[in-house]
Coordinates of C-alpha atoms and ligand atoms in Angstrom, one line a residue:
X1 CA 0.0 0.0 0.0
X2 CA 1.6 3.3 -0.9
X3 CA 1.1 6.1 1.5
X4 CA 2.7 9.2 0.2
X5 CA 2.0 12.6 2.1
X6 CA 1.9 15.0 -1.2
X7 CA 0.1 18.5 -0.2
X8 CA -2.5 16.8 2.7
X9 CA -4.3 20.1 2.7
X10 CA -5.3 20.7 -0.4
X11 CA -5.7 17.1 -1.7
X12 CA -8.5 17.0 1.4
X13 CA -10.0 20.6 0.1
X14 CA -10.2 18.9 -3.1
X15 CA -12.1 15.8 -2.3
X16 CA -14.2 18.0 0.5
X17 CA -15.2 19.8 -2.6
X18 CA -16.2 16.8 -4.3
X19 CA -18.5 15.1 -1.6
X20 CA -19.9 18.3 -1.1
X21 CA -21.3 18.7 -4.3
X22 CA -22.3 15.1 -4.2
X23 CA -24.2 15.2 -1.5
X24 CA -25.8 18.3 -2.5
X25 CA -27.3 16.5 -5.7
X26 CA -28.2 13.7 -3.5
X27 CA -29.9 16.6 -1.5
X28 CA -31.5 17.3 -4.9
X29 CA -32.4 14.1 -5.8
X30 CA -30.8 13.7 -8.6
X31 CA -27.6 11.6 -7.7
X32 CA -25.2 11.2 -10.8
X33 CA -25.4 8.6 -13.5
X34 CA -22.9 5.9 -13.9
X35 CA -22.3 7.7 -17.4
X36 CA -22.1 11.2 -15.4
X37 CA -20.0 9.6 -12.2
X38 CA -17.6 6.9 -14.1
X39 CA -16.6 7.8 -17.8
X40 CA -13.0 8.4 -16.2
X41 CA -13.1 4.7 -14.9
X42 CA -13.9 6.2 -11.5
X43 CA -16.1 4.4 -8.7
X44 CA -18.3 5.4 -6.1
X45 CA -17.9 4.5 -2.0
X46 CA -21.1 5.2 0.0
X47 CA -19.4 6.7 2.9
X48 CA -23.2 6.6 6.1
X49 CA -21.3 8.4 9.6
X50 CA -23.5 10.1 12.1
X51 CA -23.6 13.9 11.1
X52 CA -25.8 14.3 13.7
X53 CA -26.9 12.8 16.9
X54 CA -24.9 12.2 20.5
X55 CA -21.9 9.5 17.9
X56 CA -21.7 13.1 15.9
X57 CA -18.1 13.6 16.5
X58 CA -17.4 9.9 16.0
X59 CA -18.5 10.3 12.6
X60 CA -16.4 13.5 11.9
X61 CA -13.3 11.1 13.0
X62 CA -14.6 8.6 10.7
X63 CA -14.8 10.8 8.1
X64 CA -11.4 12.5 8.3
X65 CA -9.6 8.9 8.6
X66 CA -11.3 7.7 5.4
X67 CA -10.3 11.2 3.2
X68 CA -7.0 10.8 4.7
X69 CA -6.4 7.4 3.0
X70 CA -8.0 8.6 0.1
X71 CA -5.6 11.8 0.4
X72 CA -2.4 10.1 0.6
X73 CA -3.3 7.8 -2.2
X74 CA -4.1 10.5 -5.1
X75 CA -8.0 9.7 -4.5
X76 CA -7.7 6.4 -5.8
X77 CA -8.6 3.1 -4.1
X78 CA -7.7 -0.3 -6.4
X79 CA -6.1 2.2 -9.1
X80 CA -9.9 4.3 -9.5
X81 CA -10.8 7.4 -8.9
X82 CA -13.2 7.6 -5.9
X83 CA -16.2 9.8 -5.5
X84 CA -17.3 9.8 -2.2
X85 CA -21.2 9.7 -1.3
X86 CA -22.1 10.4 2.1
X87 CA -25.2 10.1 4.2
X88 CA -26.0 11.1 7.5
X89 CA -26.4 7.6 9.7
X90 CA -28.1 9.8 12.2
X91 CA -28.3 8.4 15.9
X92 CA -30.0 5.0 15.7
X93 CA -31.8 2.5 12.9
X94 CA -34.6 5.1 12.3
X95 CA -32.2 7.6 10.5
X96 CA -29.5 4.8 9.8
X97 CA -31.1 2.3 7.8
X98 CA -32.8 4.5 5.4
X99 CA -29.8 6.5 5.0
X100 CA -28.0 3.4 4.2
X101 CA -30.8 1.6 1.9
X102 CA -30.8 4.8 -0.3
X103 CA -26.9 4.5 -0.9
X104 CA -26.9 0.7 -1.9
X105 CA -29.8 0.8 -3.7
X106 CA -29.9 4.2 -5.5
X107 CA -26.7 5.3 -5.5
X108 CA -24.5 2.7 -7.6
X109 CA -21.9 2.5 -5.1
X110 CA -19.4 -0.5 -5.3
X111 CA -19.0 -0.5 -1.5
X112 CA -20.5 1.3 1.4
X113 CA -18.1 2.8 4.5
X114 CA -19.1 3.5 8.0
X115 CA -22.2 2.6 10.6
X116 CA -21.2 3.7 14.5
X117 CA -24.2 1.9 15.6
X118 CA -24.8 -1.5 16.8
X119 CA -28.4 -1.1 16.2
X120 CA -28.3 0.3 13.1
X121 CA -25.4 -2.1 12.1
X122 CA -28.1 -4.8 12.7
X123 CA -30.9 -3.1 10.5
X124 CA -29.3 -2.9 7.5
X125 CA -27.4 -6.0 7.5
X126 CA -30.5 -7.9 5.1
X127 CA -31.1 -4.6 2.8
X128 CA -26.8 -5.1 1.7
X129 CA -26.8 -8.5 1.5
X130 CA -29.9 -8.5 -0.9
X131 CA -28.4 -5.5 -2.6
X132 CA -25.1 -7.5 -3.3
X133 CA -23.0 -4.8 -1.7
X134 CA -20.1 -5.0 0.4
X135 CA -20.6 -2.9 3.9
X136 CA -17.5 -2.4 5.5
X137 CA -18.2 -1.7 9.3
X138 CA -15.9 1.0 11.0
X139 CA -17.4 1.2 13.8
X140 CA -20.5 -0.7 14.9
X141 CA -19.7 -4.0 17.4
X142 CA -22.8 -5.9 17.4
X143 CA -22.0 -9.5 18.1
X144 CA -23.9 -11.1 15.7
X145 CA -23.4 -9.1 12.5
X146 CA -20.5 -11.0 10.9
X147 CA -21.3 -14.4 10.1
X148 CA -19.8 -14.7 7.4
X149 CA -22.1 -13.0 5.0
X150 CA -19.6 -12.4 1.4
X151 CA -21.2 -8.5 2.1
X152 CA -20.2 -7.7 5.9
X153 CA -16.8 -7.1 6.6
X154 CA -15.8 -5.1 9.6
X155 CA -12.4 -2.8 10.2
X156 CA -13.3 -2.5 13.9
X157 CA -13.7 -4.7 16.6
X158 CA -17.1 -7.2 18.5
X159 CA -18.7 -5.8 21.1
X160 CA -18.0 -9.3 23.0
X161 CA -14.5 -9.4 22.1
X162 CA -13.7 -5.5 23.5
X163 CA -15.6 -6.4 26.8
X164 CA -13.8 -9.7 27.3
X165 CA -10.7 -8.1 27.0
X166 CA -10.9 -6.2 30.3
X167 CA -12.6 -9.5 32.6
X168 CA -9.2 -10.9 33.8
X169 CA -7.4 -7.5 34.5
X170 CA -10.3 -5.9 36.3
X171 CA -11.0 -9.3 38.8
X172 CA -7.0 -9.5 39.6
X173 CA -7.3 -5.3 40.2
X174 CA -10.6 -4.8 42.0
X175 CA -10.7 -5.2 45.6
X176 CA -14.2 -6.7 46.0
X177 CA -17.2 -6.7 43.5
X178 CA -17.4 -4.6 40.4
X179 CA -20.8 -3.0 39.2
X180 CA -21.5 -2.8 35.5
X181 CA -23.9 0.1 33.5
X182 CA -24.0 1.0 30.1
X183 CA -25.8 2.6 27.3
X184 CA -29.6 0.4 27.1
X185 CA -29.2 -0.9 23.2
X186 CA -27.1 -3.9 21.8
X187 CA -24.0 -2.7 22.0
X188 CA -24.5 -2.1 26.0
X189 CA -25.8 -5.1 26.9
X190 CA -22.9 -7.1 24.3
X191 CA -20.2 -4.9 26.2
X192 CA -21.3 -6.1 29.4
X193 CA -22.3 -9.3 28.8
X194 CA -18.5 -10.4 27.0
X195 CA -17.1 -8.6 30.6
X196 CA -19.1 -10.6 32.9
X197 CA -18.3 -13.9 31.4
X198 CA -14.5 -13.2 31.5
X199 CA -14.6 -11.4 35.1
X200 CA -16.6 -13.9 36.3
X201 CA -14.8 -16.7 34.7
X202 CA -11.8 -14.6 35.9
X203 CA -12.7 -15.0 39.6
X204 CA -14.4 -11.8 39.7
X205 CA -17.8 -10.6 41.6
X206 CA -20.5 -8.9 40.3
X207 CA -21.7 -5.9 42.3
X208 CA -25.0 -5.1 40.2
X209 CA -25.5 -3.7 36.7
X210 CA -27.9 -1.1 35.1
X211 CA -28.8 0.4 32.4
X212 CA -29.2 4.1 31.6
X213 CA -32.1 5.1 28.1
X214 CA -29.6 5.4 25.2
X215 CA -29.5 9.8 24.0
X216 CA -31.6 10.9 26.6
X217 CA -29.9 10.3 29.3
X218 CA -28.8 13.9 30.6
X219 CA -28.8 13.0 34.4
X220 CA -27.0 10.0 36.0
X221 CA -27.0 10.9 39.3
X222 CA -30.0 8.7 40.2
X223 CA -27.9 5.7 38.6
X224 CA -25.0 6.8 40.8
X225 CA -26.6 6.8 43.9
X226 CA -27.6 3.1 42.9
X227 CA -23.9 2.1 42.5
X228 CA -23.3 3.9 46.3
X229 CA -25.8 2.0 47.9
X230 CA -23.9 -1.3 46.6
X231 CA -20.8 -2.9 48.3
X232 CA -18.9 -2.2 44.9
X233 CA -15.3 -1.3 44.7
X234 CA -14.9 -0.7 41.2
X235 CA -17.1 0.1 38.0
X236 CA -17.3 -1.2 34.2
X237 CA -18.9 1.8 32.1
X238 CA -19.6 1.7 28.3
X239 CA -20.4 5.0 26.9
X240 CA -19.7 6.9 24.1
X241 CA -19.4 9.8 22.5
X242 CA -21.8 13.0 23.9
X243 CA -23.0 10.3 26.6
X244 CA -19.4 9.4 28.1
X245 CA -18.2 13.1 28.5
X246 CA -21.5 13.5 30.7
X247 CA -20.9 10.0 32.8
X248 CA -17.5 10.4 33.5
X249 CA -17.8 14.5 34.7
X250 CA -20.4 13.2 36.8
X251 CA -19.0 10.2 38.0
X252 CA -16.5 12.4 38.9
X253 CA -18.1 15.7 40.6
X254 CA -20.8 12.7 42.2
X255 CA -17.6 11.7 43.9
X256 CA -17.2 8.3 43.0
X257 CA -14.2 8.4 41.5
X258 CA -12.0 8.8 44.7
X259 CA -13.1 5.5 45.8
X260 CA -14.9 3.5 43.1
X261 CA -11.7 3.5 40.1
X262 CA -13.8 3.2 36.8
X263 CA -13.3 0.4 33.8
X264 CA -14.6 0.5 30.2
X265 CA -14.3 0.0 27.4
X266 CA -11.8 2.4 25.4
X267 CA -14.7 4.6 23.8
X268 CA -14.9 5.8 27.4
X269 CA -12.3 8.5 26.8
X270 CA -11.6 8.6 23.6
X271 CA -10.3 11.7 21.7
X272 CA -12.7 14.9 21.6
X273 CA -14.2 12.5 24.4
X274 CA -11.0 13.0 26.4
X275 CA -10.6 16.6 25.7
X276 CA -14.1 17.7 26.9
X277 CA -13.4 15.1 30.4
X278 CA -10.3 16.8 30.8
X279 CA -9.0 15.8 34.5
X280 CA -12.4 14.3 35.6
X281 CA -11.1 10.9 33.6
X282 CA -7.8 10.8 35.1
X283 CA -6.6 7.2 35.9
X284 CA -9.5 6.0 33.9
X285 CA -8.4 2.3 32.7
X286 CA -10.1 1.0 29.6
X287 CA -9.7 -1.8 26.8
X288 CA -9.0 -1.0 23.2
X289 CA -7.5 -2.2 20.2
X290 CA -5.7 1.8 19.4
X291 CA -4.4 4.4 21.4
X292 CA -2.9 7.3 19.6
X293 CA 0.0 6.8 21.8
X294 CA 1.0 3.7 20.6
X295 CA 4.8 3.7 20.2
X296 CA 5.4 2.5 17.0
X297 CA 6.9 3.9 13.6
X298 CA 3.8 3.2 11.9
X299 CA 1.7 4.9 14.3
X300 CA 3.5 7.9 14.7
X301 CA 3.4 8.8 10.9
X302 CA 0.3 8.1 10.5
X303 CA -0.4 10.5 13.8
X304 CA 1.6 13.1 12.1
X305 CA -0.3 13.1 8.8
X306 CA -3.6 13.1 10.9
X307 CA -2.5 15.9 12.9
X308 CA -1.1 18.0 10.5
X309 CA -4.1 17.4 8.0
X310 CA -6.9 18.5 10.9
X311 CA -4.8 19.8 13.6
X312 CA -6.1 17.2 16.2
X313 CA -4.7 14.0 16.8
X314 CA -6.9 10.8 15.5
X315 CA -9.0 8.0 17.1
X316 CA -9.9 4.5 17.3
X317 CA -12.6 6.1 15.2
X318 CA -10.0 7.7 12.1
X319 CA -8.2 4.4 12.2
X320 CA -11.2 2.3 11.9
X321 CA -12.4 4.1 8.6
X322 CA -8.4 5.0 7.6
X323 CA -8.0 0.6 7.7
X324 CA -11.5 0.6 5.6
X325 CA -9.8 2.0 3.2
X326 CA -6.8 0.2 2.9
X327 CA -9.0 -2.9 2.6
X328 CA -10.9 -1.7 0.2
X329 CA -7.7 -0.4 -1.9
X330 CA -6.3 -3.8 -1.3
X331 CA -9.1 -5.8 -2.4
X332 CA -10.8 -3.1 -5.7
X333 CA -6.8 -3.6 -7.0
X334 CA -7.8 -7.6 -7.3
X335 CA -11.2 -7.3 -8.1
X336 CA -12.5 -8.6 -12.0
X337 CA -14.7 -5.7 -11.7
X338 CA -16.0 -2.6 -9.7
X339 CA -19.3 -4.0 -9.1
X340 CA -20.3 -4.6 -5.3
X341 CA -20.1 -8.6 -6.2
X342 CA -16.6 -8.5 -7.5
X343 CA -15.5 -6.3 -5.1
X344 CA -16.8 -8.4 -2.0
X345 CA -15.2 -11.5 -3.6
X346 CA -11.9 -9.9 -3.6
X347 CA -12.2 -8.8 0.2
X348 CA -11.5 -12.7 1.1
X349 CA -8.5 -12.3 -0.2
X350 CA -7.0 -9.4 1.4
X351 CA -4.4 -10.7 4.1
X352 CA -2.5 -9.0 6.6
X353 CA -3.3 -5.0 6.8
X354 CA -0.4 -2.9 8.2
X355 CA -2.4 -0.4 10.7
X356 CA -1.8 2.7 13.0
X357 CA -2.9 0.0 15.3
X358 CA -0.5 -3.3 14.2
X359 CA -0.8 -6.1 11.8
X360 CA -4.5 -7.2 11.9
X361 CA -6.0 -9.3 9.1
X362 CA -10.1 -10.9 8.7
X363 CA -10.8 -14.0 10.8
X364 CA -13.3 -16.4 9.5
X365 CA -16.8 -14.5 10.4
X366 CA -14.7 -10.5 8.7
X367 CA -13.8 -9.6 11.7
X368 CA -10.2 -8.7 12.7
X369 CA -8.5 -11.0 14.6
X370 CA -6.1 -8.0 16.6
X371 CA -4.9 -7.3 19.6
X372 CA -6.5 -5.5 22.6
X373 CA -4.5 -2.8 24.8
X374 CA -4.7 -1.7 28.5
X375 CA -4.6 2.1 28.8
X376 CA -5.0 4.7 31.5
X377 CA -6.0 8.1 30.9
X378 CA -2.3 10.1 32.3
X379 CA -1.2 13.6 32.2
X380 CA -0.2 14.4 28.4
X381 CA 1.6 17.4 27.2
X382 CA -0.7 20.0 28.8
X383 CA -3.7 17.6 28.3
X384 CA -4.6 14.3 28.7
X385 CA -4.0 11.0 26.6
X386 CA -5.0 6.8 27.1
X387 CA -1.4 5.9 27.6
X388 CA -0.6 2.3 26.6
X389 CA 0.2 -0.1 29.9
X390 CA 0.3 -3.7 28.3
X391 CA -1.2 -5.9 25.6
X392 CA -4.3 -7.6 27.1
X393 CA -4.1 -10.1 24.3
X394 CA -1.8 -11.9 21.4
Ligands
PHB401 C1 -22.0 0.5 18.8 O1 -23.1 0.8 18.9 O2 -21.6 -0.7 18.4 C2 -20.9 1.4 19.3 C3 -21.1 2.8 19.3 C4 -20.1 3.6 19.8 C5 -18.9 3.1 20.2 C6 -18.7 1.8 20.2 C7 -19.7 0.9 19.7 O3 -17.9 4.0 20.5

């Protein structure tokens, strides 16, 4: 995979230009013909983030991750030029799923990009499959999703698998039971559930669990109190996005965290996540498969061309969408055609992917078999960063 760093600026105005107008003709209904969009050979990605909603900023990480591959690879994926259609995946399956079914079925895309939702993930999984388009997942964990399908792939991570990668450390840390609460949809229940098994299976007791209405949640003080009123010594949290900034200041001011040292999974602090916390998340340990700290060569370029493209450093998020990307370069430069058949054939056949993150490459059900980090949120250059402790897994 070549990854040149030619003019990041205004390669990124350029192809900001060109989704722009794209999705202003979408607005319009009048989306391009393949005559219009492909006489130079070109191909169309269906790019569905949340541009709107409390996962907003997760799909303005998403975003930036997938332009940047596109950037450093003259706009091309496979050797064609891309045109980039977006659609706004909105909070949940109500905005998600038609957002997505007008894209595979209206659009002519070769491939679709995105989906931060578990719930929506699950939604739209039939409408792809019957439109014989590859979905590449860069975000969404629901358990179940991958099977196997030729059209789901996923660039991110199971819900069960990110839980489970936490169970051990936090029953050898904890100093009696551990009480659990997250998000009420799929991916809340999954996080907790693939926890439990390997706490409990770990040694570990379980202090109680809860959980809170998924985007309306404003006010967990009621849910705190709870937690107080239980002999636990430690908590598991799974939030995201607008809902994790809220938890962990109020864990925080509620003053749990001098005495009750909080778990999660990584989303729990994670980037514009982390910024708004600020020292309310301090020793905050979590479970992820990316840190932008990670010291490797690999990482650190890829941290610099991030940085110096949108002047913030990425996420689990950017790399999630940038590895989408590389898959989808990998596999379209295979392919026997740029139709969404050919192209999901050629996705069993991409190998190993070189990532910000490490080597990670498709296990048998698309998703990637990769390895899971320990982090703590430290004292960072004038801020705060998830500083990388150990590997929690091979
Ligand atoms: C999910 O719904 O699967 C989900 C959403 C946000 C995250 C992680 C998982 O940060």
């Amino acid at each position: 995979m070549s990854r040149s760093s030619r003019s990041p600026r205004r390669r990124l105005a350029q192809i900001a230009a060109l989704t722009a107008l794209t999705m202003a003709g979408a607005a319009c209904g009048n989306s391009l013909s393949d005559d219009e969009a492909g006489s130079d050979g070109g191909l169309k990605i269906g790019l569905v983030v949340p541009a709107s909603g409390v996962y907003e900023p997760l799909g303005v990480d998403m975003t930036r991750g997938f332009e940047l591959y596109l950037d450093q690879n003259d706009g091309q994926l496979g050797g064609q030029d891309v045109e980039v259609v977006k659609a706004d995946e909105g909070e949940g399956p109500d905005t998600g799923v038609p957002a997505t079914t007008k894209l595979a079925s209206q659009d002519q895309v070769s491939a679709l990009v995105g989906i931060v939702n578990s719930a929506t993930a699950l939604g739209v999984k039939d409408v792809v499959t019957q439109s014989k388009v590859p979905l590449i997942v860069a975000n969404a964990g629901a358990d179940d999703l991958a099977d196997g399908s030729p059209y789901i792939w996923r660039t991110s991570f199971t819900n069960g698998a990110v839980g489970a990668s936490l169970g051990e450390e936090v029953a050898q840390a904890a100093d009696g039971p551990v009480y659990m609460i997250a998000a009420d949809y799929a991916a809340g229940k999954e996080f907790v559930a693939g926890f439990k098994e390997a706490f409990e299976a770990a040694g570990g007791d379980v202090a109680g669990e809860a959980y809170t209405p998924f985007g309306t949640t404003n006010d967990w003080q009621p849910f705190l109190s709870k937690i107080q009123n239980t002999d636990a010594s430690a908590v598991y949290a799974f939030y995201a996005g607008a809902e994790a900034v809220n938890f962990v200041k109020q864990y925080q001011s509620f003053g749990l965290s001098e005495d009750l040292p909080l778990y999660g999974p990584g989303f729990l602090t994670e980037g514009g996540v982390l910024t708004a916390q600020g020292d309310a998340a301090e020793g905050v340990r979590t479970s992820l498969h990316y840190s932008n700290l990670i010291d490797s060569p690999e990482n650190k370029e890829f941290v610099d061309a991030y940085t110096e493209a949108y002047d913030e450093a990425p996420t689990v998020y950017s790399v999630q969408a940038y590895d989408a990307a590389a898959v989808l370069d990998a596999a379209i430069a295979e392919a026997d055609g740029t139709d969404g058949e050919s192209v999901a054939k050629a996705l069993a056949g991409v190998g190993e992917i070189e990532s910000p993150r490490g080597t990670w490459s498709f296990d048998e059900d698309h998703n990637p078999d990769q390895t899971y980090f320990l982090r703590e949120v430290q004292a960072v250059d004038g801020g705060f960063g998830n500083g990388v402790l150990e590997p929690l897994t091979d």
